[in-house]
Amino acid sequence: MTTTNETQGLNFLQEVVEEDRRTGKHGGRVHTRFPPEPNGYLHIGHAKSIVLNFGLAQQYGGKCNLRLDDTNPLTEDTDYVESIQRDVRWLGFDWDDRRFFASDYFDRLYAFAEQLISQGQAYVCSLSPEEISQYRGNFTTPGKDSPYRTRTVEENLDLFRRMKAGEFPDGKHTLRAKIDMTSSNPVLRDPPIYRIRHAHHHRTGDKWCIYPLYDFAHCLSDAIEGITHSVCTLEFENRRVLYDWIVDALIKGDRPYQYEFARLNLTYAVMSKRKLLQLVQEKRVSGWDDPRMLTISGLRRRGYTPASLRDFAKRIGVSKSDSLIDMGVLELSIRDDLNETAPRAMAVLRPLKVVLENYPEGQTEELETANHPKREDMGTRKVPFMRELYIEADDFQEVPEKGFFRLAPGKEVRLRSAYFIKCEKVIKDAAGNITELRCTYDPATRGGDSPDGRKVKGTLHWVPGNAPVAQVRLFDRLFSVEQPDKDETKDFKEFLNPNSLETLSGARVEPMLADAKPGDRFQFERLGYFCADAVDSKPGAPVFNRTVTLKDSWVKEQKK
Ligand code: ATP
Ligand code: MG
């Protein structure tokens, strides 16, 4: 999936940079930027771009700017600016004092536009936006010249200044680059570069009523900032010629170049901010940071670590052709990380009461257990053991099916770090539901081993009878099909998975988990990795999100 140089293991962008350094292009400098539009929260695809841009700069001793690309006043907002900065920092990257806004450059971009007009390379067109697109033709039909294409420089300057002064309503005139209406690439058919928009801008207020379009603003912002390598996604490939045309027309000396890489597509997910916004606005999720959302804030709340997302970006690599990455790859990254770093703990999601008939009433003992099976440095903790306990309801079967090695009438199992117990009797309520198991324990097996060499096949997790109650949230894929937005005739929301969230309010957790701080991560033995919810979890009333299961149980589930 990665385009790499076999001998050096470089991706194609690293190869470009190395070649440029060899030839002395850009004086050996590497200067990249991450240019989000502040019209939504960042998602896992942006994480790929962040790791790539900041990573390239880091690797070659260069710099990476954060640029908020805020040229569209209608959709942008300061809340988004804040969230973007929080997310980039959380991922572990730093722009130092180089946070810029495209709107910082509005005066300079305006001056560039006048220069382009003066050079005879731009004109004010008075066709309506609909007519402009009719005149443009398409891939099979060439465009035809606008009747306004021959306006003089003076006329164009006058009209453009009056556009800026607010004399015209939206859509009345457009500034267009004068390139080639017959070009085989429709992008070069006199693209609009400035339009009238009487709209309040979140930073420049009402100063402007004309706004530069992406193609004009982006390459010149790169040039203004001294960017060397302007990395973007593949859909901009056919616009590279326009990028070059504008930069060549206006910039002397060292200049930026555009390179395209494949955007990240993940199974069972949508990645467009517009679609994510719909989910938020229509309350299909609890917010941008809903743990089922593949936004950076959602992944953080779910329990993903910055290291796991950086690792994911490395695993998928950088390539020049589009592909669809399996969600399982993302889950591998977080599992690998948490397997090393998360302390172990015990919790019971759907508790079934166990009474040890031969354990003295009123007695409690503290059983020592390791916080991590491989890392002694993480120490041990004590878990109270007593006559009443809870085990997981599905760890018991009254009539065990074939291959079920957990608890059943007359069967013996190990309780993790505790004792062997044997089920003597099943208690049911009037409706026939199992309410309690009566068991005995073997005092000789303290710590979980039998001195007589007796073996048991099952080891269960458990919590003591006085274990605090917790809320636990289990998540499934937000969508029930691999590519929810593949079929453009259908609304992607039709494919939302109705069972993507399961809330368990009666889970029981071992005592130390009651004090988990928001954001604390654990492996709950046999159940997966969990994280105390950053918003709803309170000391004494913990709420845990399942970040990921221990194994990729999902593929198996689907087959059932
Ligand atoms: P969306 O389609 O989600 O709205 P966008 O491209 O409009 O994304 P921007 O804010 O313009 O969002 O993106 C900022 C940077 O992140 C761009 O350089 C863009 O190429 C990159 N980016 C966006 N989506 C992805 C993705 N899925 N994979 C890799 N990079 C991405
Ligand atoms: Mg964009």
CSV table of N, CA and C and ligand atoms in Angstrom, one decimal, residues 33-39 42-46 48-49 53 69 214 231-233 235-236 261-265 271-274 276, ligand 1:
chain,number,residue,atom,x,y,z
A,33,ARG,N,3.4,23.0,5.4
A,33,ARG,CA,2.3,23.7,6.2
A,33,ARG,C,1.2,22.7,6.3
A,34,PHE,N,0.4,22.8,7.3
A,34,PHE,CA,-0.9,22.0,7.4
A,34,PHE,C,-2.0,23.1,7.3
A,35,PRO,N,-2.8,23.0,6.3
A,35,PRO,CA,-3.7,24.1,6.0
A,35,PRO,C,-5.2,23.8,6.1
A,36,PRO,N,-5.7,23.5,7.3
A,36,PRO,CA,-7.1,23.2,7.4
A,36,PRO,C,-8.0,24.4,7.2
A,37,GLU,N,-9.2,24.1,6.7
A,37,GLU,CA,-10.2,25.2,6.7
A,37,GLU,C,-11.0,25.1,8.0
A,38,PRO,N,-11.1,26.2,8.7
A,38,PRO,CA,-11.8,26.1,10.0
A,38,PRO,C,-13.3,26.0,9.9
A,39,ASN,N,-13.8,24.9,9.2
A,39,ASN,CA,-15.2,24.7,9.1
A,39,ASN,C,-15.7,23.4,9.6
A,42,LEU,N,-11.2,18.4,13.1
A,42,LEU,CA,-10.3,17.5,12.4
A,42,LEU,C,-10.6,16.1,12.5
A,43,HIS,N,-10.4,15.3,11.5
A,43,HIS,CA,-10.6,13.9,11.6
A,43,HIS,C,-9.3,13.1,11.3
A,44,ILE,N,-9.5,11.7,11.3
A,44,ILE,CA,-8.3,10.9,11.2
A,44,ILE,C,-7.6,11.1,9.9
A,45,GLY,N,-8.3,11.5,8.8
A,45,GLY,CA,-7.6,11.8,7.6
A,45,GLY,C,-6.7,13.0,7.7
A,46,HIS,N,-7.2,14.0,8.5
A,46,HIS,CA,-6.3,15.1,8.8
A,46,HIS,C,-5.1,14.7,9.6
A,48,LYS,N,-3.4,12.1,9.3
A,48,LYS,CA,-2.5,11.6,8.3
A,48,LYS,C,-1.7,12.7,7.7
A,49,SER,N,-2.4,13.8,7.3
A,49,SER,CA,-1.8,14.9,6.7
A,49,SER,C,-0.9,15.7,7.7
A,53,ASN,N,3.0,16.3,7.1
A,53,ASN,CA,3.6,17.6,7.0
A,53,ASN,C,4.6,18.0,8.1
A,69,ASP,N,-7.1,28.1,6.8
A,69,ASP,CA,-7.4,28.5,5.5
A,69,ASP,C,-8.8,29.1,5.5
A,214,TYR,N,-10.1,29.6,-3.4
A,214,TYR,CA,-9.0,28.7,-3.0
A,214,TYR,C,-7.8,28.7,-3.9
A,231,VAL,N,2.0,20.2,0.2
A,231,VAL,CA,1.5,18.8,0.0
A,231,VAL,C,0.0,18.8,0.2
A,232,CYS,N,-0.7,18.2,-0.8
A,232,CYS,CA,-2.2,18.2,-0.7
A,232,CYS,C,-2.7,16.8,-1.2
A,233,THR,N,-4.0,16.6,-1.2
A,233,THR,CA,-4.5,15.3,-1.6
A,233,THR,C,-4.8,15.3,-3.1
A,235,GLU,N,-7.1,14.9,-5.2
A,235,GLU,CA,-8.1,15.5,-6.0
A,235,GLU,C,-7.6,16.9,-6.6
A,236,PHE,N,-6.5,17.4,-6.0
A,236,PHE,CA,-6.0,18.6,-6.5
A,236,PHE,C,-5.0,18.5,-7.7
A,261,PHE,N,-0.7,13.5,-2.6
A,261,PHE,CA,-0.7,12.2,-2.1
A,261,PHE,C,-2.2,11.7,-1.9
A,262,ALA,N,-2.3,10.4,-1.7
A,262,ALA,CA,-3.7,9.8,-1.6
A,262,ALA,C,-4.3,10.1,-0.2
A,263,ARG,N,-5.5,10.5,-0.3
A,263,ARG,CA,-6.2,10.8,1.0
A,263,ARG,C,-6.5,9.5,1.7
A,264,LEU,N,-6.7,9.6,3.0
A,264,LEU,CA,-7.1,8.4,3.7
A,264,LEU,C,-8.6,8.1,3.6
A,265,ASN,N,-8.9,6.9,3.2
A,265,ASN,CA,-10.3,6.4,3.3
A,265,ASN,C,-10.3,5.2,4.2
A,271,MET,N,-15.6,10.5,5.9
A,271,MET,CA,-14.4,11.3,6.2
A,271,MET,C,-14.6,12.8,5.8
A,272,SER,N,-15.8,13.1,5.2
A,272,SER,CA,-15.9,14.5,4.8
A,272,SER,C,-16.5,15.3,6.0
A,273,LYS,N,-15.9,16.5,6.2
A,273,LYS,CA,-16.3,17.4,7.3
A,273,LYS,C,-17.8,17.7,7.1
A,274,ARG,N,-18.2,17.9,5.8
A,274,ARG,CA,-19.6,18.3,5.6
A,274,ARG,C,-20.6,17.2,6.1
A,276,LEU,N,-19.7,14.9,8.4
A,276,LEU,CA,-19.6,14.8,9.9
A,276,LEU,C,-20.5,15.9,10.5
B,1,ATP,P1,-13.0,17.4,4.1
B,1,ATP,O1,-13.2,16.8,2.7
B,1,ATP,O2,-13.0,16.4,5.2
B,1,ATP,O3,-13.8,18.6,4.4
B,1,ATP,P2,-10.9,19.0,3.3
B,1,ATP,O4,-9.8,18.6,2.4
B,1,ATP,O5,-11.9,19.9,2.8
B,1,ATP,O6,-11.5,17.7,4.0
B,1,ATP,P3,-9.2,20.8,4.8
B,1,ATP,O7,-9.5,21.5,6.1
B,1,ATP,O8,-9.1,21.6,3.6
B,1,ATP,O9,-10.3,19.7,4.7
B,1,ATP,O10,-7.9,19.9,4.9
B,1,ATP,C1,-6.7,20.3,5.5
B,1,ATP,C2,-5.6,19.4,5.0
B,1,ATP,O11,-5.9,18.0,5.4
B,1,ATP,C3,-5.5,19.4,3.5
B,1,ATP,O12,-4.2,19.5,3.1
B,1,ATP,C4,-6.1,18.1,3.0
B,1,ATP,O13,-5.5,17.6,1.9
B,1,ATP,C5,-5.8,17.2,4.2
B,1,ATP,N1,-6.8,16.2,4.3
B,1,ATP,C6,-8.2,16.3,4.4
B,1,ATP,N2,-8.8,15.1,4.4
B,1,ATP,C7,-7.8,14.2,4.3
B,1,ATP,C8,-7.8,12.7,4.2
B,1,ATP,N3,-8.9,12.0,4.2
B,1,ATP,N4,-6.6,12.1,4.1
B,1,ATP,C9,-5.5,12.8,4.1
B,1,ATP,N5,-5.4,14.2,4.2
B,1,ATP,C10,-6.6,14.8,4.2
